[in-house]
Tab-separated table of C-alpha atoms in Angstrom:
chain	number	residue	atom	x	y	z
D	25	ILE	CA	-14.507	-11.254	-33.571
D	26	PHE	CA	-16.412	-13.473	-36.370
D	27	ILE	CA	-19.159	-11.099	-35.102
D	28	GLU	CA	-18.303	-8.012	-34.818
D	29	LEU	CA	-16.677	-7.895	-37.546
D	30	PRO	CA	-19.632	-8.084	-40.462
D	31	PHE	CA	-20.928	-4.253	-38.009
D	32	LEU	CA	-17.591	-2.981	-38.592
D	33	LEU	CA	-17.736	-3.353	-41.830
D	34	ALA	CA	-20.655	-2.230	-43.334
D	35	ASN	CA	-20.687	1.188	-41.356
D	36	LEU	CA	-17.597	1.869	-42.634
D	37	HIS	CA	-19.394	4.264	-45.759
D	38	LYS	CA	-20.585	6.148	-42.382
D	39	LEU	CA	-16.753	7.615	-42.241
D	40	HIS	CA	-16.320	10.339	-43.717
D	41	GLU	CA	-20.661	10.611	-43.408
D	42	GLY	CA	-19.081	12.264	-39.846
D	43	GLY	CA	-17.956	9.095	-38.684
D	44	TRP	CA	-14.287	10.120	-38.299
D	45	VAL	CA	-15.288	12.909	-35.777
D	46	THR	CA	-16.576	10.708	-33.244
D	47	LEU	CA	-13.332	8.532	-34.426
D	48	GLY	CA	-11.465	11.317	-33.941
D	49	ALA	CA	-12.614	12.545	-30.411
D	50	ALA	CA	-11.801	9.330	-29.085
D	51	GLY	CA	-8.907	8.659	-30.336
D	52	VAL	CA	-7.729	12.550	-28.317
D	53	LEU	CA	-9.352	11.423	-24.859
D	54	PHE	CA	-7.384	8.182	-25.330
D	55	PHE	CA	-3.742	9.333	-26.316
D	56	ILE	CA	-4.986	11.777	-23.067
D	57	MET	CA	-5.400	9.164	-20.809
D	58	ARG	CA	-2.970	7.075	-22.127
D	59	THR	CA	-0.444	10.158	-21.896
D	60	TRP	CA	-1.451	10.431	-18.111
D	61	ASP	CA	-1.473	6.696	-16.819
D	62	GLU	CA	2.222	6.202	-18.745
D	63	GLY	CA	3.359	9.934	-17.309
D	64	ARG	CA	2.044	9.303	-13.935
D	65	ARG	CA	3.761	5.685	-13.638
D	66	ASN	CA	7.502	7.122	-15.256
D	67	LEU	CA	7.026	9.897	-12.160
D	68	ILE	CA	7.157	6.731	-10.193
D	69	THR	CA	9.686	5.089	-11.215
D	70	ARG	CA	11.779	7.698	-10.829
D	71	LEU	CA	11.113	8.825	-7.363
D	72	ARG	CA	11.160	4.785	-6.267
D	73	ALA	CA	15.162	5.721	-8.824
D	74	GLU	CA	15.992	9.222	-6.324
D	75	SER	CA	14.890	7.390	-3.217
D	76	GLU	CA	17.769	6.035	-0.318
D	77	PRO	CA	16.968	2.485	0.694
D	78	LEU	CA	16.253	2.676	4.430
D	79	ASP	CA	18.600	0.856	5.646
D	80	THR	CA	21.513	2.934	4.492
D	81	LEU	CA	19.668	5.661	5.740
D	82	PHE	CA	19.771	4.417	9.194
D	83	ASP	CA	23.143	3.896	8.851
D	84	ARG	CA	23.759	7.556	7.465
D	85	LEU	CA	22.132	8.510	11.473
D	86	ASP	CA	23.437	6.283	13.012
D	87	HIS	CA	26.921	8.056	11.452
D	88	HIS	CA	26.328	11.222	11.217
D	89	LYS	CA	23.648	11.791	14.023
D	90	PRO	CA	20.697	15.005	12.832
D	91	VAL	CA	19.570	17.345	15.119
D	92	ARG	CA	16.598	14.867	16.677
D	93	LEU	CA	12.994	18.230	17.272
D	94	PRO	CA	10.257	17.104	19.208
D	95	GLY	CA	7.010	15.720	17.577
D	96	THR	CA	6.115	14.312	14.610
D	97	ALA	CA	7.244	14.552	10.614
D	98	ILE	CA	4.786	12.434	8.625
D	99	PHE	CA	6.051	12.120	5.464
D	100	LEU	CA	4.242	11.075	1.313
D	101	THR	CA	4.926	8.370	-0.351
D	102	ALA	CA	4.965	6.557	-3.108
D	103	PRO	CA	4.579	2.214	-2.637
D	104	ARG	CA	8.032	0.417	-1.796
D	105	LEU	CA	9.435	3.946	-2.059
D	106	GLY	CA	12.343	4.093	0.679
D	107	ALA	CA	13.491	7.463	1.849
D	108	PRO	CA	11.611	9.511	-0.132
D	109	PRO	CA	13.139	12.174	-2.295
D	110	SER	CA	11.462	14.898	-0.082
D	111	LEU	CA	13.527	13.901	3.513
D	112	GLN	CA	16.549	13.385	1.745
D	113	TYR	CA	16.118	17.357	0.935
D	114	LEU	CA	15.350	18.338	4.378
D	115	LEU	CA	17.769	15.856	6.037
D	116	LYS	CA	20.589	17.427	3.430
D	117	HIS	CA	19.532	21.387	3.914
D	118	THR	CA	18.763	21.598	7.853
D	119	HIS	CA	20.802	18.223	9.339
D	120	ALA	CA	17.463	17.753	12.163
D	121	LEU	CA	14.731	15.345	12.100
D	122	HIS	CA	11.866	15.151	14.489
D	123	GLU	CA	12.136	12.629	16.874
D	124	ARG	CA	9.243	10.783	15.212
D	125	VAL	CA	8.477	9.774	11.285
D	126	ILE	CA	6.160	8.327	9.839
D	127	LEU	CA	6.440	7.020	5.872
D	128	LEU	CA	2.312	7.187	5.085
D	129	THR	CA	1.477	5.431	1.857
D	130	VAL	CA	-2.052	6.050	0.612
D	131	LEU	CA	-3.505	2.209	-0.986
D	132	ILE	CA	-6.009	2.517	-3.329
D	133	GLU	CA	-7.303	-0.625	-3.969
D	134	GLU	CA	-8.958	-2.420	-6.979
D	135	THR	CA	-12.007	-2.605	-4.537
D	136	PRO	CA	-15.138	-0.099	-4.761
D	137	ARG	CA	-15.111	-0.279	-0.020
D	138	VAL	CA	-12.245	-0.771	1.697
D	139	PRO	CA	-14.065	-1.744	6.123
D	140	PRO	CA	-12.220	-0.083	8.388
D	141	GLY	CA	-10.816	-2.492	10.347
D	142	GLN	CA	-8.228	-3.079	7.253
D	143	ARG	CA	-7.832	0.504	6.461
D	144	ILE	CA	-4.586	0.813	9.027
D	145	GLU	CA	-1.002	-1.245	8.614
D	146	TRP	CA	1.567	-0.134	10.889
D	147	THR	CA	4.960	-1.228	10.799
D	148	PRO	CA	7.618	0.045	13.165
D	149	LEU	CA	10.718	0.433	11.658
D	150	GLY	CA	13.318	2.085	14.443
D	151	HIS	CA	15.294	4.601	14.956
D	152	GLY	CA	11.952	6.854	14.994
D	153	PHE	CA	10.572	5.580	11.473
D	154	ASP	CA	7.045	4.086	10.797
D	155	ARG	CA	5.523	2.903	7.615
D	156	LEU	CA	1.632	3.454	7.657
D	157	LEU	CA	0.453	2.185	5.197
D	158	ILE	CA	-3.733	3.378	4.513
D	159	HIS	CA	-5.819	1.227	2.747
D	160	TYR	CA	-9.043	2.660	0.685
D	161	GLY	CA	-10.972	1.393	-1.921
D	162	PHE	CA	-11.413	3.821	-5.432
D	163	MET	CA	-14.789	4.894	-4.352
D	164	GLN	CA	-13.886	6.459	-1.568
D	165	SER	CA	-12.472	9.336	-0.517
D	166	PRO	CA	-9.229	9.778	1.262
D	167	ASP	CA	-9.100	11.601	4.223
D	168	LEU	CA	-5.951	11.465	6.577
D	169	PRO	CA	-6.974	13.045	9.485
D	170	ALA	CA	-9.244	10.815	10.775
D	171	ALA	CA	-7.276	7.811	9.078
D	172	LEU	CA	-4.832	9.283	11.785
D	173	ALA	CA	-7.312	9.249	14.663
D	174	GLN	CA	-7.975	5.802	13.449
D	175	ALA	CA	-4.161	4.532	13.381
D	176	ARG	CA	-4.241	6.825	16.824
D	177	ARG	CA	-7.454	4.298	18.440
D	178	ALA	CA	-5.555	0.976	16.685
D	179	GLY	CA	-2.235	1.484	19.398
D	180	LEU	CA	-0.181	4.124	16.678
D	181	SER	CA	1.142	7.724	19.411
D	182	ILE	CA	0.273	10.281	17.554
D	183	ASP	CA	-0.723	13.886	18.438
D	184	LEU	CA	-1.470	15.676	15.566
D	185	SER	CA	-1.850	19.112	17.014
D	186	GLU	CA	2.354	18.303	17.319
D	187	THR	CA	2.520	16.428	13.901
D	188	THR	CA	3.594	18.350	10.214
D	189	PHE	CA	3.170	16.456	7.172
D	190	PHE	CA	6.079	16.446	4.370
D	191	ILE	CA	5.434	16.674	0.957
D	192	GLY	CA	7.040	16.772	-1.745
D	193	ARG	CA	5.628	18.960	-4.814
D	194	GLU	CA	7.469	17.669	-8.048
D	195	THR	CA	8.519	20.158	-10.512
D	196	LEU	CA	9.137	18.054	-13.513
D	197	VAL	CA	12.072	19.414	-16.265
D	198	ILE	CA	11.733	17.894	-19.958
D	199	ASP	CA	14.197	16.622	-22.239
D	200	ARG	CA	15.347	18.684	-25.151
D	201	ASN	CA	16.945	15.712	-26.416
D	202	ILE	CA	14.172	12.931	-27.284
D	203	SER	CA	11.879	13.535	-30.312
D	204	TRP	CA	9.255	15.906	-30.643
D	205	TYR	CA	6.658	13.353	-30.147
D	206	GLN	CA	8.193	12.433	-27.222
D	207	ARG	CA	8.775	15.437	-26.096
D	208	LEU	CA	4.921	16.561	-26.943
D	209	ARG	CA	3.805	13.802	-24.765
D	210	GLU	CA	5.799	15.262	-21.213
D	211	ARG	CA	4.861	18.356	-21.995
D	212	ILE	CA	0.974	17.075	-21.804
D	213	TYR	CA	1.875	15.577	-18.706
D	214	ALA	CA	3.635	18.339	-16.637
D	215	PHE	CA	0.438	20.895	-17.935
D	216	MET	CA	-2.664	18.323	-16.418
D	217	PHE	CA	0.450	17.763	-13.659
D	218	ARG	CA	0.777	21.209	-12.771
D	219	ASN	CA	-3.124	21.240	-13.282
D	220	SER	CA	-3.835	18.642	-10.343
D	221	MET	CA	-5.183	18.491	-7.098
D	222	ARG	CA	-3.009	19.354	-4.763
D	223	ALA	CA	-1.946	16.878	-2.723
D	224	ILE	CA	-2.546	18.954	0.742
D	225	ASP	CA	-6.673	18.756	-0.724
D	226	PHE	CA	-6.744	15.499	-2.433
D	227	TYR	CA	-5.988	14.170	1.675
D	228	LYS	CA	-7.832	16.475	3.185
D	229	ILE	CA	-4.011	17.411	4.802
D	230	PRO	CA	-4.801	21.146	6.909
D	231	PRO	CA	-2.866	23.211	5.096
D	232	GLU	CA	-1.208	24.915	8.541
D	233	ARG	CA	-0.503	21.721	9.255
D	234	ALA	CA	1.725	20.462	5.767
D	235	VAL	CA	4.920	22.134	4.531
D	236	GLU	CA	5.973	21.606	0.693
D	237	ILE	CA	8.898	20.685	-0.007
D	238	GLY	CA	9.861	21.635	-4.030
D	239	ILE	CA	11.875	18.776	-6.360
D	240	TRP	CA	13.524	18.730	-9.524
D	241	VAL	CA	12.441	15.860	-11.014
D	242	ALA	CA	12.882	14.920	-15.409
D	243	ALA	CA	9.471	14.117	-17.208
D	244	GLU	CA	11.026	10.370	-17.922
D	245	PRO	CA	13.102	8.350	-16.556
D	246	PRO	CA	15.859	7.074	-18.844
D	247	GLU	CA	15.961	3.894	-19.478
D	248	MET	CA	12.348	4.715	-20.475
D	249	ARG	CA	13.019	7.404	-22.896
D	250	THR	CA	12.978	6.997	-27.235
D	251	ALA	CA	15.320	8.892	-28.935
């Protein structure tokens, strides 16, 4: 800092000569990126709060057995999530589940590339459920059909022609009982979220094999809001 500080002081006079434009643009970009990062983290926190622990779900399935449909259902979930809201909504409204349910999580690692041999983690959970973790590097593009084909070669019994992907499509609800600044940030995040790439496109999921389930979610968890 002792080396950089003299350079900063020597260039302060350039702020009123147009340097403020660069600083202003950088500040806006930082604000937008920070809003997206915090909004995404808060959304995942909210989804975790609304998820159901798997042990609780399995106990409920033992006492109130739903109709089991032929085929496989894949639910995309966030890391360390129990039964995702999309699964709970489907079970609540249809009282049915597929014979095979896979809770699938895509993890983007802090490395450019993940070797194919380290991509798949598969854990049987019982009650017809499996957890599947798929690892990618930050320079790789997720391709779920290709990853599932690799998982099948590794021993996971799955037929893509009899598989349906269930994807939660969140609609963010803005709380009016918060400060104007926090409400502004939530509106900006909601706008970016609505215009972001859909999970179907990002993960290269065949549209004819996908079902989106609408979920209303508060833009930010109550415990993380400021009055």
